[in-house]
Coordinates of C-alpha atoms and ligand atoms in Angstrom, one line a residue:
M12 CA -15.0 -29.1 -18.1
K13 CA -16.4 -27.1 -14.9
L14 CA -17.7 -23.7 -15.4
Q15 CA -16.2 -21.4 -12.5
N16 CA -19.0 -19.6 -10.6
Q17 CA -19.5 -16.1 -10.8
L18 CA -18.9 -13.5 -7.7
H19 CA -21.4 -12.1 -6.0
S20 CA -20.2 -9.1 -4.8
E21 CA -21.5 -5.9 -3.0
P22 CA -19.4 -2.8 -1.9
F23 CA -18.6 -1.3 1.3
S24 CA -21.7 1.8 0.1
D25 CA -18.4 4.4 -0.5
K26 CA -16.4 3.4 2.0
T27 CA -13.1 1.3 1.5
G28 CA -13.1 -2.4 0.5
C29 CA -15.6 -5.1 -1.2
K30 CA -17.7 -8.2 0.2
V31 CA -17.9 -11.3 -1.7
L32 CA -21.0 -13.2 -0.7
N33 CA -22.1 -16.8 -1.3
P34 CA -25.6 -17.3 -1.6
E35 CA -25.3 -20.2 -3.7
Q36 CA -23.5 -22.2 -1.2
I37 CA -20.6 -22.7 -3.5
S38 CA -16.9 -24.0 -2.6
I39 CA -14.6 -21.1 -1.8
F40 CA -12.4 -23.2 -4.6
D41 CA -14.9 -22.3 -6.9
L42 CA -14.6 -18.9 -7.3
D43 CA -12.5 -17.6 -10.4
Q44 CA -9.1 -16.4 -9.0
Q45 CA -9.2 -13.7 -12.6
E46 CA -12.7 -12.2 -11.0
I47 CA -11.2 -12.1 -7.4
I48 CA -7.4 -10.4 -8.2
T49 CA -10.2 -7.8 -11.2
L50 CA -12.0 -6.9 -7.6
F51 CA -9.1 -6.8 -5.4
K52 CA -7.2 -4.1 -7.3
S53 CA -10.1 -2.4 -7.8
Y54 CA -11.4 -2.5 -4.2
G55 CA -8.1 -3.0 -2.2
A56 CA -9.8 -5.1 0.4
L57 CA -12.1 -7.8 0.1
L58 CA -14.0 -10.1 3.1
F59 CA -14.8 -13.6 1.9
R60 CA -18.1 -14.3 3.9
G61 CA -20.7 -17.0 3.9
F62 CA -18.6 -19.6 2.6
D63 CA -17.5 -23.0 4.5
S64 CA -14.1 -22.6 5.9
D65 CA -12.0 -23.6 8.6
V66 CA -8.4 -22.6 9.4
E67 CA -7.2 -25.5 6.8
I68 CA -9.0 -23.6 4.0
F69 CA -8.1 -20.0 4.7
L70 CA -4.3 -21.8 4.4
Q71 CA -5.3 -23.4 1.3
F72 CA -7.3 -20.6 0.2
S73 CA -4.4 -17.7 0.3
N74 CA -2.0 -19.9 -0.5
S75 CA -3.7 -20.3 -3.9
L76 CA -3.5 -16.3 -3.6
S77 CA 0.0 -15.9 -2.5
T78 CA 3.6 -16.2 -2.1
E79 CA 6.5 -15.2 0.2
F80 CA 4.9 -15.3 3.2
I81 CA 6.6 -14.2 6.0
D82 CA 7.3 -15.0 9.5
Y83 CA 6.9 -12.0 11.7
S84 CA 10.8 -11.1 13.2
N85 CA 11.2 -7.5 13.6
G86 CA 7.7 -7.1 14.5
Y87 CA 7.0 -4.4 17.4
F88 CA 3.9 -6.4 18.8
N89 CA 3.4 -9.9 20.1
R90 CA 1.8 -12.5 18.2
R91 CA 1.0 -16.0 18.6
V92 CA 2.2 -18.6 16.3
I93 CA -1.2 -20.4 15.4
N94 CA -0.8 -24.4 15.2
N95 CA 2.6 -24.8 14.4
N96 CA 3.3 -22.7 11.2
P97 CA 5.2 -19.5 11.7
T98 CA 3.2 -18.0 9.1
L99 CA -0.3 -18.0 10.4
L100 CA -0.4 -15.7 13.4
S101 CA -2.8 -14.5 16.4
V102 CA -3.3 -10.7 16.0
N103 CA -1.4 -8.9 18.9
D104 CA -2.6 -9.6 22.2
L105 CA -3.3 -6.0 23.3
K106 CA -6.9 -4.4 23.9
D107 CA -7.0 -1.1 23.5
E108 CA -8.4 0.6 20.3
I109 CA -5.7 0.1 17.6
K110 CA -5.6 3.3 15.1
L111 CA -5.7 2.7 11.4
H112 CA -2.1 1.8 10.2
G113 CA -0.2 0.2 7.2
E114 CA 1.5 -3.6 8.7
M115 CA 4.7 -3.1 9.4
Y116 CA 5.7 0.2 7.8
Y117 CA 8.2 1.0 10.8
L118 CA 10.3 -1.8 8.7
P119 CA 11.8 -0.9 4.8
N120 CA 9.9 -3.8 4.0
H121 CA 6.7 -4.6 4.5
P122 CA 4.3 -7.3 3.3
P123 CA 2.1 -6.5 0.2
L124 CA -1.1 -8.8 1.2
L125 CA -2.3 -9.1 4.5
W126 CA -4.9 -12.0 4.9
F127 CA -7.0 -12.4 8.2
F128 CA -9.1 -15.4 9.3
C129 CA -11.8 -14.9 12.1
A130 CA -11.7 -18.1 14.1
T131 CA -13.8 -16.9 16.9
P132 CA -15.7 -13.6 16.5
P133 CA -16.0 -11.6 19.2
V134 CA -20.0 -11.4 21.1
E135 CA -19.7 -7.3 20.8
S136 CA -17.1 -4.7 19.6
G137 CA -13.7 -5.4 18.8
E138 CA -14.8 -4.7 14.8
T139 CA -11.8 -5.1 12.6
I140 CA -11.5 -1.2 10.8
I141 CA -10.5 -0.8 6.7
C142 CA -9.5 2.6 5.3
D143 CA -8.4 3.0 1.4
G144 CA -5.3 5.6 1.8
R145 CA -5.7 6.9 -1.5
K146 CA -9.0 8.4 -0.5
I147 CA -7.5 9.5 2.6
F148 CA -4.7 11.6 0.5
S149 CA -7.2 12.8 -2.0
N150 CA -10.0 14.5 1.2
L151 CA -6.7 15.7 2.9
S152 CA -6.8 19.8 3.0
D153 CA -4.3 20.9 0.2
E154 CA -2.1 22.4 3.6
T155 CA -1.9 18.7 4.9
K156 CA -1.1 17.3 1.2
N157 CA 1.6 19.5 0.9
L158 CA 2.7 18.9 4.6
F159 CA 3.6 15.6 4.3
T160 CA 4.5 15.8 0.4
Q161 CA 7.7 17.6 1.5
K162 CA 8.4 16.6 4.5
K163 CA 9.2 12.5 5.8
L164 CA 8.3 11.0 9.2
K165 CA 10.7 10.3 11.2
Y166 CA 10.8 7.6 14.5
V167 CA 13.6 8.0 17.5
N168 CA 14.4 5.2 19.6
H169 CA 16.2 6.9 22.9
L170 CA 18.1 3.8 24.6
E171 CA 19.9 4.7 27.6
K172 CA 23.6 3.2 27.4
E173 CA 22.3 -0.1 30.0
A174 CA 19.7 -0.5 27.7
W175 CA 21.4 -0.7 23.8
Q176 CA 24.3 -2.7 25.8
E177 CA 21.3 -5.0 26.7
R178 CA 19.6 -5.2 23.7
Y179 CA 22.6 -5.6 21.2
K180 CA 24.3 -7.4 23.5
T181 CA 27.4 -5.7 23.0
D182 CA 29.2 -2.5 23.8
D183 CA 30.6 -2.0 20.6
L184 CA 28.7 0.7 18.9
K185 CA 29.5 -0.4 15.7
L186 CA 28.0 -3.7 15.5
V187 CA 25.1 -1.9 16.8
K188 CA 25.5 0.4 13.7
D189 CA 25.6 -2.4 11.3
A190 CA 22.7 -4.3 12.9
C191 CA 20.5 -1.4 12.6
A192 CA 21.7 -0.5 9.0
K193 CA 20.4 -3.6 8.0
N194 CA 17.0 -2.3 9.1
Q195 CA 18.2 1.3 7.3
R196 CA 18.0 3.0 11.0
L197 CA 21.2 5.6 11.9
V198 CA 22.6 5.2 15.0
K199 CA 23.3 9.2 17.0
L200 CA 25.6 8.7 19.8
N201 CA 24.9 11.4 22.9
E202 CA 27.4 12.8 25.4
D203 CA 25.8 10.4 27.9
E204 CA 27.0 7.4 25.8
S205 CA 23.1 6.5 25.3
I206 CA 22.0 6.6 21.3
D207 CA 18.8 7.6 19.0
I208 CA 18.0 4.9 16.6
L209 CA 16.2 7.2 13.9
Y210 CA 14.3 6.1 10.9
I211 CA 12.9 8.4 8.5
C212 CA 10.2 7.4 6.3
P213 CA 7.6 8.9 3.6
A214 CA 3.9 9.3 5.2
I215 CA 2.5 9.0 1.3
Y216 CA 3.6 6.4 -1.5
E217 CA 2.6 6.3 -4.8
T218 CA 0.8 3.0 -5.6
G219 CA -1.0 1.5 -8.3
E220 CA -0.7 1.3 -12.4
Q221 CA -1.7 4.5 -11.9
K222 CA 0.9 5.9 -8.9
E223 CA -1.5 7.5 -7.0
L224 CA -0.4 9.4 -3.6
T225 CA -1.8 7.2 -1.1
F226 CA -1.6 8.4 2.7
I227 CA -0.4 5.1 4.7
G228 CA 2.1 3.6 7.2
S229 CA 2.5 3.4 11.0
L230 CA 1.8 7.3 12.2
L231 CA -1.5 7.2 14.3
P232 CA -1.1 4.2 16.1
A233 CA 2.4 5.8 16.9
K234 CA 1.5 9.4 17.6
S235 CA -1.4 7.8 19.7
L236 CA 0.8 5.1 21.9
H237 CA 3.8 6.8 22.1
P238 CA 3.8 10.2 20.7
D239 CA 7.2 11.2 21.8
I240 CA 9.0 9.4 19.5
I241 CA 7.9 10.7 16.1
S242 CA 8.3 14.0 14.4
F243 CA 8.8 15.6 10.8
D244 CA 12.0 14.4 9.4
D245 CA 13.0 18.4 9.7
G246 CA 12.4 17.6 14.0
S247 CA 8.7 19.6 13.8
E248 CA 6.0 18.3 15.6
I249 CA 3.1 17.0 13.4
N250 CA 0.6 18.6 15.4
E251 CA -2.8 17.5 17.2
Q252 CA -4.7 19.9 14.3
I253 CA -2.9 17.5 11.5
I254 CA -3.7 14.5 13.6
S255 CA -7.3 15.7 14.2
E256 CA -7.9 16.1 10.6
I257 CA -7.1 13.1 9.7
D258 CA -9.1 11.4 12.0
G259 CA -11.8 13.2 10.5
V260 CA -11.0 12.3 7.1
T261 CA -10.8 8.6 8.0
E262 CA -13.9 8.2 9.9
E263 CA -15.9 9.2 7.3
I264 CA -14.4 6.6 4.9
T265 CA -13.9 3.6 7.4
T266 CA -15.3 0.3 6.8
E267 CA -16.3 -1.5 10.7
I268 CA -15.7 -5.3 10.1
A269 CA -17.9 -7.0 12.7
W270 CA -16.4 -10.4 12.5
K271 CA -18.4 -13.7 11.7
T272 CA -17.0 -17.0 12.6
G273 CA -15.3 -18.3 9.2
D274 CA -15.2 -15.0 7.6
I275 CA -11.9 -14.2 5.7
L276 CA -10.3 -10.9 4.8
M277 CA -8.2 -9.7 1.8
I278 CA -6.3 -6.3 2.3
D279 CA -3.5 -4.7 0.1
N280 CA -1.3 -3.4 2.3
N281 CA 0.9 -1.1 0.0
R282 CA -2.9 0.9 -0.3
V283 CA -5.7 -0.1 2.4
M284 CA -4.8 0.3 6.2
H285 CA -6.4 -1.9 8.7
G286 CA -6.9 -1.4 12.7
R287 CA -9.3 -2.1 15.6
R288 CA -11.9 -0.8 17.8
K289 CA -11.2 -1.4 21.6
I290 CA -11.5 -5.2 22.2
T291 CA -13.8 -5.9 25.2
D292 CA -14.7 -10.2 24.9
D293 CA -11.6 -11.8 25.4
N294 CA -12.8 -15.1 22.6
R295 CA -12.4 -12.7 19.6
D296 CA -9.7 -14.6 17.7
I297 CA -8.7 -13.0 14.9
Y298 CA -5.3 -14.8 12.6
I299 CA -3.2 -13.3 10.0
R300 CA -0.9 -14.1 6.9
L301 CA 1.4 -11.5 6.2
C302 CA 2.6 -12.2 2.2
S303 CA 2.9 -11.0 -0.9
P304 CA 0.6 -11.5 -4.3
A305 CA 0.8 -14.5 -6.6
F306 CA -0.2 -12.1 -9.2
P307 CA 0.8 -9.7 -10.8
F308 CA 0.3 -6.6 -9.1
Ligands
FE2_410 FE1 -1.9 -4.5 12.2

């Protein structure tokens, strides 16, 4: 019987996540899956570095630990499908910094597990960042903790009459309401026949076996890209003081990943947020897969 190899793990100091290194130059498929799962549950993010890998190996390795891969239907950004595989996607096509977020938290069903693969690393900048939402929550002030546990977030998408009729290809508001209800969105009709599409969701979730309070979602990029669309669910403002407190707390415990060719990153999307520093190198090519763990979680 072939003996499984022990994982060589190295935490990112006291920040988020853990590296799995390959000093003995083994195949990534010879790693003990149970050890991977135990380490993943403990750290919430694993970076596999130094293994012989390409896109095909990335697909096989992620397949071996995952299930229910999804495409990017209803996703917010533009992504390219890679190798005609709708479950293998480029990261978004923007160059700007993307602040920390949970993937697809603007939808009620977000994928619990994310995989990233580095096809071509940038020569400089463009680091992916990861940050543990449990640590974020526990490091917030009591006042901010109370605010986020008592109030939810409200996203409002305002569409003029022509815009919603064009988008939904109908002038029947009932059909628009039915379509929005599928993603738990409410539609409010205004006097001028424009509409507001409302999505209300928590900023704090309970995650893991201990049901630990976890700060995760789309608040930070939404606030930085479209500050007018987001508020607390009672309509009150999420002010700059709150955002700068979160920015300060996250920067202390954020891990920056300077990609190397063939790196594979596994992220618990229920617990660990990810983002990206500004891109200055057009050659940066990172792929993503969205799925669920194929192990009890
Ligand atoms: Fe993302």
